[in-house]
Amino acid sequence: MKQLITMVTVMITFHCSYGQFESFERPDYDAIGQDIRKKNSGFYYQDLFDRYLRGDTMLNLEEKRHIYYGYSFQDKYSPYGLSLYSDSVRVYLQKDSLTDDDCREVIRLSGLLLEESPFDLRALNYLAYCYHRLNDPAHESLYGSRIMFVFDAIMSSGDGLSEETAFYVIYVSHEYDLVSALDFQFGGQQMLTKQGYDYLSLEPNRFGIDGFYFDVSRCLASLDRIMK
């Protein structure tokens, strides 16, 4: 299902070409962690998260950053977890084409994936695509806007060209999703630098960029807690 795989790329490159943000700001995890716990704060997490689920188009960039990065402080956050539903969806992705009934089942399975991981970009992509196939523009727009939301937050954190300006992500899978969404090709090399940044090489491209750096500190912190 090449259409499913490329849907995110088409949507995101149209929405935010590389270099969209004129300035970047690293997420201050300590401040975000404090903000989202204050019930009288405009950044109280449950209130913001409910707005995200409703597809609230009035969320500003700072609110998006608190929702995305703030999720790494939630009990359900599991950046290295594997879902059984992913294998079930994969069965449909291997088909040459999807029937309407197939699309409905992908929608059901993708919804279960999002219950486990609400920022799963691939599940959001499957939902947007299948609702498009079923001629349901309202739901297609809802899930498409959630994809844009995640990339807005990530791309506001850096340009990925150095460790000092790395993209900040809370899932390793988002590294590869961003590379694809910006219409780059993964170059086959992935490594963790001495400073703890993830580096992905890129195939030769018109920007002359060799690779992108990603801050995965929240992923690593979660892994440390699991290993203790």
PDB file of C-alpha atoms in Angstrom:
ATOM      1  CA  MET A   1       0.000   0.000   0.000  1.00  0.00           C
ATOM      2  CA  LYS A   2       2.342   2.693  -1.238  1.00  0.00           C
ATOM      3  CA  GLN A   3      -0.457   5.276  -0.972  1.00  0.00           C
ATOM      4  CA  LEU A   4      -0.683   4.738   2.768  1.00  0.00           C
ATOM      5  CA  ILE A   5       3.051   5.054   3.206  1.00  0.00           C
ATOM      6  CA  THR A   6       3.352   8.273   1.208  1.00  0.00           C
ATOM      7  CA  MET A   7       0.232  10.010   2.536  1.00  0.00           C
ATOM      8  CA  VAL A   8       2.067  11.682   5.423  1.00  0.00           C
ATOM      9  CA  THR A   9       4.800  12.948   3.109  1.00  0.00           C
ATOM     10  CA  VAL A  10       2.289  14.587   0.783  1.00  0.00           C
ATOM     11  CA  MET A  11       0.388  16.188   3.653  1.00  0.00           C
ATOM     12  CA  ILE A  12       3.343  17.452   5.654  1.00  0.00           C
ATOM     13  CA  THR A  13       5.543  18.772   2.860  1.00  0.00           C
ATOM     14  CA  PHE A  14       2.540  20.765   1.677  1.00  0.00           C
ATOM     15  CA  HIS A  15       2.007  22.114   5.206  1.00  0.00           C
ATOM     16  CA  CYS A  16       5.540  22.795   6.425  1.00  0.00           C
ATOM     17  CA  SER A  17       8.509  22.820   4.111  1.00  0.00           C
ATOM     18  CA  TYR A  18      11.950  22.390   5.650  1.00  0.00           C
ATOM     19  CA  GLY A  19      13.104  25.606   7.295  1.00  0.00           C
ATOM     20  CA  GLN A  20       9.573  26.834   8.027  1.00  0.00           C
ATOM     21  CA  PHE A  21      10.442  28.158  11.485  1.00  0.00           C
ATOM     22  CA  GLU A  22      12.661  31.230  11.605  1.00  0.00           C
ATOM     23  CA  SER A  23      13.719  30.550  15.208  1.00  0.00           C
ATOM     24  CA  PHE A  24      13.826  27.461  17.382  1.00  0.00           C
ATOM     25  CA  GLU A  25      13.421  26.800  21.062  1.00  0.00           C
ATOM     26  CA  ARG A  26      14.487  23.691  22.918  1.00  0.00           C
ATOM     27  CA  PRO A  27      11.717  22.369  25.136  1.00  0.00           C
ATOM     28  CA  ASP A  28      12.390  23.111  28.792  1.00  0.00           C
ATOM     29  CA  TYR A  29      11.323  19.763  30.202  1.00  0.00           C
ATOM     30  CA  ASP A  30      11.556  20.876  33.819  1.00  0.00           C
ATOM     31  CA  ALA A  31       9.264  23.846  33.181  1.00  0.00           C
ATOM     32  CA  ILE A  32       6.859  21.815  31.042  1.00  0.00           C
ATOM     33  CA  GLY A  33       6.655  19.117  33.711  1.00  0.00           C
ATOM     34  CA  GLN A  34       5.714  21.725  36.307  1.00  0.00           C
ATOM     35  CA  ASP A  35       3.282  23.651  34.085  1.00  0.00           C
ATOM     36  CA  ILE A  36       1.176  20.638  33.117  1.00  0.00           C
ATOM     37  CA  ARG A  37       0.603  19.640  36.747  1.00  0.00           C
ATOM     38  CA  LYS A  38      -0.936  22.966  37.787  1.00  0.00           C
ATOM     39  CA  LYS A  39      -4.734  22.759  37.565  1.00  0.00           C
ATOM     40  CA  ASN A  40      -5.054  26.538  37.570  1.00  0.00           C
ATOM     41  CA  SER A  41      -2.510  26.829  34.773  1.00  0.00           C
ATOM     42  CA  GLY A  42      -3.391  27.378  31.149  1.00  0.00           C
ATOM     43  CA  PHE A  43      -1.101  24.426  30.467  1.00  0.00           C
ATOM     44  CA  TYR A  44      -2.816  21.881  32.749  1.00  0.00           C
ATOM     45  CA  TYR A  45      -2.291  18.673  30.826  1.00  0.00           C
ATOM     46  CA  GLN A  46      -5.712  17.027  30.803  1.00  0.00           C
ATOM     47  CA  ASP A  47      -7.383  20.215  29.623  1.00  0.00           C
ATOM     48  CA  LEU A  48      -4.869  20.680  26.809  1.00  0.00           C
ATOM     49  CA  PHE A  49      -4.982  17.015  25.828  1.00  0.00           C
ATOM     50  CA  ASP A  50      -8.775  17.081  25.586  1.00  0.00           C
ATOM     51  CA  ARG A  51      -8.493  20.024  23.202  1.00  0.00           C
ATOM     52  CA  TYR A  52      -6.005  18.054  21.099  1.00  0.00           C
ATOM     53  CA  LEU A  53      -8.391  15.102  20.885  1.00  0.00           C
ATOM     54  CA  ARG A  54     -11.229  17.405  19.816  1.00  0.00           C
ATOM     55  CA  GLY A  55      -9.091  18.789  17.013  1.00  0.00           C
ATOM     56  CA  ASP A  56      -9.081  22.308  18.451  1.00  0.00           C
ATOM     57  CA  THR A  57      -7.594  24.513  15.725  1.00  0.00           C
ATOM     58  CA  MET A  58      -7.065  27.400  18.181  1.00  0.00           C
ATOM     59  CA  LEU A  59      -4.165  25.713  19.983  1.00  0.00           C
ATOM     60  CA  ASN A  60      -1.103  27.929  19.782  1.00  0.00           C
ATOM     61  CA  LEU A  61       2.452  26.665  19.323  1.00  0.00           C
ATOM     62  CA  GLU A  62       3.349  26.790  23.023  1.00  0.00           C
ATOM     63  CA  GLU A  63       0.240  24.777  23.866  1.00  0.00           C
ATOM     64  CA  LYS A  64       1.129  22.236  21.181  1.00  0.00           C
ATOM     65  CA  ARG A  65       4.618  21.919  22.635  1.00  0.00           C
ATOM     66  CA  HIS A  66       3.200  21.355  26.137  1.00  0.00           C
ATOM     67  CA  ILE A  67       0.833  18.680  24.824  1.00  0.00           C
ATOM     68  CA  TYR A  68       3.429  16.805  22.792  1.00  0.00           C
ATOM     69  CA  TYR A  69       6.423  17.034  25.117  1.00  0.00           C
ATOM     70  CA  GLY A  70       4.219  16.952  28.197  1.00  0.00           C
ATOM     71  CA  TYR A  71       2.954  13.509  27.246  1.00  0.00           C
ATOM     72  CA  SER A  72       6.369  12.124  28.197  1.00  0.00           C
ATOM     73  CA  PHE A  73       5.439  12.867  31.842  1.00  0.00           C
ATOM     74  CA  GLN A  74       2.243  10.811  31.706  1.00  0.00           C
ATOM     75  CA  ASP A  75       2.002   7.344  33.224  1.00  0.00           C
ATOM     76  CA  LYS A  76       0.948   5.823  29.896  1.00  0.00           C
ATOM     77  CA  TYR A  77       4.048   7.105  28.103  1.00  0.00           C
ATOM     78  CA  SER A  78       5.978   4.102  26.769  1.00  0.00           C
ATOM     79  CA  PRO A  79       8.345   5.053  23.940  1.00  0.00           C
ATOM     80  CA  TYR A  80       9.684   1.537  23.446  1.00  0.00           C
ATOM     81  CA  GLY A  81       6.433  -0.377  23.763  1.00  0.00           C
ATOM     82  CA  LEU A  82       5.253  -2.659  20.967  1.00  0.00           C
ATOM     83  CA  SER A  83       1.583  -3.105  20.158  1.00  0.00           C
ATOM     84  CA  LEU A  84      -0.041  -6.279  18.901  1.00  0.00           C
ATOM     85  CA  TYR A  85      -2.366  -4.092  16.857  1.00  0.00           C
ATOM     86  CA  SER A  86       0.552  -3.021  14.654  1.00  0.00           C
ATOM     87  CA  ASP A  87       0.867  -6.557  13.291  1.00  0.00           C
ATOM     88  CA  SER A  88      -2.863  -6.659  12.613  1.00  0.00           C
ATOM     89  CA  VAL A  89      -2.744  -3.398  10.655  1.00  0.00           C
ATOM     90  CA  ARG A  90       0.303  -4.627   8.739  1.00  0.00           C
ATOM     91  CA  VAL A  91      -1.786  -7.443   7.257  1.00  0.00           C
ATOM     92  CA  TYR A  92      -3.895  -4.836   5.464  1.00  0.00           C
ATOM     93  CA  LEU A  93      -0.916  -2.721   4.415  1.00  0.00           C
ATOM     94  CA  GLN A  94       0.459  -5.687   2.507  1.00  0.00           C
ATOM     95  CA  LYS A  95      -2.579  -5.740   0.236  1.00  0.00           C
ATOM     96  CA  ASP A  96      -2.431  -4.203  -3.232  1.00  0.00           C
ATOM     97  CA  SER A  97      -5.611  -2.251  -2.507  1.00  0.00           C
ATOM     98  CA  LEU A  98      -8.152  -1.832   0.275  1.00  0.00           C
ATOM     99  CA  THR A  99     -11.892  -2.403   0.117  1.00  0.00           C
ATOM    100  CA  ASP A 100     -14.258  -0.194   2.115  1.00  0.00           C
ATOM    101  CA  ASP A 101     -14.579  -2.956   4.702  1.00  0.00           C
ATOM    102  CA  ASP A 102     -10.779  -3.149   4.895  1.00  0.00           C
ATOM    103  CA  CYS A 103     -10.659   0.594   5.539  1.00  0.00           C
ATOM    104  CA  ARG A 104     -13.193   0.300   8.341  1.00  0.00           C
ATOM    105  CA  GLU A 105     -11.123  -2.420   9.989  1.00  0.00           C
ATOM    106  CA  VAL A 106      -7.935  -0.361   9.634  1.00  0.00           C
ATOM    107  CA  ILE A 107      -9.807   2.527  11.265  1.00  0.00           C
ATOM    108  CA  ARG A 108     -10.841   0.294  14.173  1.00  0.00           C
ATOM    109  CA  LEU A 109      -7.324  -1.089  14.678  1.00  0.00           C
ATOM    110  CA  SER A 110      -5.696   2.312  14.312  1.00  0.00           C
ATOM    111  CA  GLY A 111      -8.049   3.696  16.932  1.00  0.00           C
ATOM    112  CA  LEU A 112      -6.854   0.991  19.322  1.00  0.00           C
ATOM    113  CA  LEU A 113      -3.263   1.914  18.517  1.00  0.00           C
ATOM    114  CA  LEU A 114      -3.979   5.533  19.404  1.00  0.00           C
ATOM    115  CA  GLU A 115      -5.472   4.512  22.742  1.00  0.00           C
ATOM    116  CA  GLU A 116      -2.056   3.068  23.568  1.00  0.00           C
ATOM    117  CA  SER A 117       0.008   5.807  21.925  1.00  0.00           C
ATOM    118  CA  PRO A 118      -1.987   8.952  21.018  1.00  0.00           C
ATOM    119  CA  PHE A 119       0.812  10.482  18.929  1.00  0.00           C
ATOM    120  CA  ASP A 120       1.429   7.421  16.766  1.00  0.00           C
ATOM    121  CA  LEU A 121       1.907   9.218  13.452  1.00  0.00           C
ATOM    122  CA  ARG A 122       1.517   6.083  11.378  1.00  0.00           C
ATOM    123  CA  ALA A 123      -1.827   5.248  12.975  1.00  0.00           C
ATOM    124  CA  LEU A 124      -2.936   8.852  12.416  1.00  0.00           C
ATOM    125  CA  ASN A 125      -1.834   8.518   8.812  1.00  0.00           C
ATOM    126  CA  TYR A 126      -3.818   5.301   8.332  1.00  0.00           C
ATOM    127  CA  LEU A 127      -6.898   6.968   9.779  1.00  0.00           C
ATOM    128  CA  ALA A 128      -6.602  10.056   7.593  1.00  0.00           C
ATOM    129  CA  TYR A 129      -6.092   7.906   4.509  1.00  0.00           C
ATOM    130  CA  CYS A 130      -8.951   5.496   5.209  1.00  0.00           C
ATOM    131  CA  TYR A 131     -11.397   8.277   6.017  1.00  0.00           C
ATOM    132  CA  HIS A 132     -10.345   9.892   2.741  1.00  0.00           C
ATOM    133  CA  ARG A 133     -11.111   6.617   0.964  1.00  0.00           C
ATOM    134  CA  LEU A 134     -14.508   6.445   2.676  1.00  0.00           C
ATOM    135  CA  ASN A 135     -15.307  10.046   1.632  1.00  0.00           C
ATOM    136  CA  ASP A 136     -15.446  11.359   5.190  1.00  0.00           C
ATOM    137  CA  PRO A 137     -13.658  14.730   4.969  1.00  0.00           C
ATOM    138  CA  ALA A 138     -14.452  15.767   8.543  1.00  0.00           C
ATOM    139  CA  HIS A 139     -12.594  12.827  10.077  1.00  0.00           C
ATOM    140  CA  GLU A 140      -9.888  12.976   7.427  1.00  0.00           C
ATOM    141  CA  SER A 141      -9.265  16.605   8.420  1.00  0.00           C
ATOM    142  CA  LEU A 142      -9.338  15.762  12.147  1.00  0.00           C
ATOM    143  CA  TYR A 143      -6.594  13.157  11.916  1.00  0.00           C
ATOM    144  CA  GLY A 144      -4.664  15.121   9.323  1.00  0.00           C
ATOM    145  CA  SER A 145      -4.598  18.106  11.673  1.00  0.00           C
ATOM    146  CA  ARG A 146      -3.217  15.906  14.448  1.00  0.00           C
ATOM    147  CA  ILE A 147      -0.348  14.908  12.173  1.00  0.00           C
ATOM    148  CA  MET A 148       0.390  18.558  11.448  1.00  0.00           C
ATOM    149  CA  PHE A 149       0.168  19.311  15.160  1.00  0.00           C
ATOM    150  CA  VAL A 150       2.923  16.823  16.048  1.00  0.00           C
ATOM    151  CA  PHE A 151       5.250  18.079  13.336  1.00  0.00           C
ATOM    152  CA  ASP A 152       4.647  21.700  14.307  1.00  0.00           C
ATOM    153  CA  ALA A 153       5.835  20.889  17.835  1.00  0.00           C
ATOM    154  CA  ILE A 154       8.895  18.938  16.668  1.00  0.00           C
ATOM    155  CA  MET A 155       9.984  21.428  14.023  1.00  0.00           C
ATOM    156  CA  SER A 156       9.736  24.318  16.460  1.00  0.00           C
ATOM    157  CA  SER A 157      12.464  22.703  18.584  1.00  0.00           C
ATOM    158  CA  GLY A 158      15.346  22.858  16.085  1.00  0.00           C
ATOM    159  CA  ASP A 159      16.508  22.273  12.523  1.00  0.00           C
ATOM    160  CA  GLY A 160      18.290  18.976  13.153  1.00  0.00           C
ATOM    161  CA  LEU A 161      21.540  20.119  11.535  1.00  0.00           C
ATOM    162  CA  SER A 162      23.672  19.831  14.673  1.00  0.00           C
ATOM    163  CA  GLU A 163      23.499  18.547  18.211  1.00  0.00           C
ATOM    164  CA  GLU A 164      22.971  22.126  19.400  1.00  0.00           C
ATOM    165  CA  THR A 165      19.929  22.517  17.127  1.00  0.00           C
ATOM    166  CA  ALA A 166      18.635  18.949  17.235  1.00  0.00           C
ATOM    167  CA  PHE A 167      14.993  18.055  16.716  1.00  0.00           C
ATOM    168  CA  TYR A 168      13.431  17.015  20.032  1.00  0.00           C
ATOM    169  CA  VAL A 169      11.236  13.899  19.831  1.00  0.00           C
ATOM    170  CA  ILE A 170       9.553  11.699  22.420  1.00  0.00           C
ATOM    171  CA  TYR A 171       9.460   8.613  20.167  1.00  0.00           C
ATOM    172  CA  VAL A 172      12.313   7.232  18.069  1.00  0.00           C
ATOM    173  CA  SER A 173       9.801   6.373  15.337  1.00  0.00           C
ATOM    174  CA  HIS A 174       9.123  10.105  14.950  1.00  0.00           C
ATOM    175  CA  GLU A 175      12.682  10.543  13.692  1.00  0.00           C
ATOM    176  CA  TYR A 176      11.987   8.380  10.663  1.00  0.00           C
ATOM    177  CA  ASP A 177       8.510   9.857  10.199  1.00  0.00           C
ATOM    178  CA  LEU A 178       9.968  13.369  10.086  1.00  0.00           C
ATOM    179  CA  VAL A 179      12.652  12.373   7.579  1.00  0.00           C
ATOM    180  CA  SER A 180       9.966  10.932   5.307  1.00  0.00           C
ATOM    181  CA  ALA A 181       7.558  13.822   5.857  1.00  0.00           C
ATOM    182  CA  LEU A 182      10.195  16.348   4.781  1.00  0.00           C
ATOM    183  CA  ASP A 183      10.732  14.316   1.617  1.00  0.00           C
ATOM    184  CA  PHE A 184      14.215  13.072   2.535  1.00  0.00           C
ATOM    185  CA  GLN A 185      15.360   9.472   2.277  1.00  0.00           C
ATOM    186  CA  PHE A 186      16.978   7.674   5.208  1.00  0.00           C
ATOM    187  CA  GLY A 187      20.613   6.978   4.341  1.00  0.00           C
ATOM    188  CA  GLY A 188      20.859   3.709   6.259  1.00  0.00           C
ATOM    189  CA  GLN A 189      23.013   4.842   9.200  1.00  0.00           C
ATOM    190  CA  GLN A 190      21.613   5.365  12.678  1.00  0.00           C
ATOM    191  CA  MET A 191      23.821   5.950  15.703  1.00  0.00           C
ATOM    192  CA  LEU A 192      23.812   7.398  19.200  1.00  0.00           C
ATOM    193  CA  THR A 193      26.495  10.070  19.563  1.00  0.00           C
ATOM    194  CA  LYS A 194      28.782  10.369  22.578  1.00  0.00           C
ATOM    195  CA  GLN A 195      26.644  13.267  23.792  1.00  0.00           C
ATOM    196  CA  GLY A 196      23.511  11.110  23.660  1.00  0.00           C
ATOM    197  CA  TYR A 197      21.910  12.423  20.478  1.00  0.00           C
ATOM    198  CA  ASP A 198      20.462  10.154  17.831  1.00  0.00           C
ATOM    199  CA  TYR A 199      21.818  10.692  14.326  1.00  0.00           C
ATOM    200  CA  LEU A 200      20.173   9.550  11.094  1.00  0.00           C
ATOM    201  CA  SER A 201      22.065   9.786   7.822  1.00  0.00           C
ATOM    202  CA  LEU A 202      20.273  10.935   4.670  1.00  0.00           C
ATOM    203  CA  GLU A 203      20.517   9.982   1.036  1.00  0.00           C
ATOM    204  CA  PRO A 204      21.985  12.731  -1.206  1.00  0.00           C
ATOM    205  CA  ASN A 205      19.469  15.577  -1.426  1.00  0.00           C
ATOM    206  CA  ARG A 206      19.022  19.048  -2.914  1.00  0.00           C
ATOM    207  CA  PHE A 207      19.810  20.706   0.421  1.00  0.00           C
ATOM    208  CA  GLY A 208      23.171  18.977   0.743  1.00  0.00           C
ATOM    209  CA  ILE A 209      22.256  17.732   4.233  1.00  0.00           C
ATOM    210  CA  ASP A 210      24.179  14.655   5.345  1.00  0.00           C
ATOM    211  CA  GLY A 211      21.930  13.784   8.264  1.00  0.00           C
ATOM    212  CA  PHE A 212      19.739  14.962  11.131  1.00  0.00           C
ATOM    213  CA  TYR A 213      20.337  14.995  14.888  1.00  0.00           C
ATOM    214  CA  PHE A 214      17.566  14.192  17.360  1.00  0.00           C
ATOM    215  CA  ASP A 215      17.357  14.711  21.089  1.00  0.00           C
ATOM    216  CA  VAL A 216      15.854  11.520  22.527  1.00  0.00           C
ATOM    217  CA  SER A 217      16.509  12.307  26.190  1.00  0.00           C
ATOM    218  CA  ARG A 218      12.931  11.627  27.254  1.00  0.00           C
ATOM    219  CA  CYS A 219      13.028   8.207  25.562  1.00  0.00           C
ATOM    220  CA  LEU A 220      16.301   7.374  27.293  1.00  0.00           C
ATOM    221  CA  ALA A 221      14.995   8.598  30.655  1.00  0.00           C
ATOM    222  CA  SER A 222      11.992   6.314  30.294  1.00  0.00           C
ATOM    223  CA  LEU A 223      14.288   3.398  29.467  1.00  0.00           C
ATOM    224  CA  ASP A 224      16.401   4.138  32.531  1.00  0.00           C
ATOM    225  CA  ARG A 225      13.324   3.987  34.751  1.00  0.00           C
ATOM    226  CA  ILE A 226      12.336   0.625  33.258  1.00  0.00           C
ATOM    227  CA  MET A 227      15.803  -0.834  33.781  1.00  0.00           C
ATOM    228  CA  LYS A 228      15.985   0.172  37.443  1.00  0.00           C
TER     229      LYS A 228
END
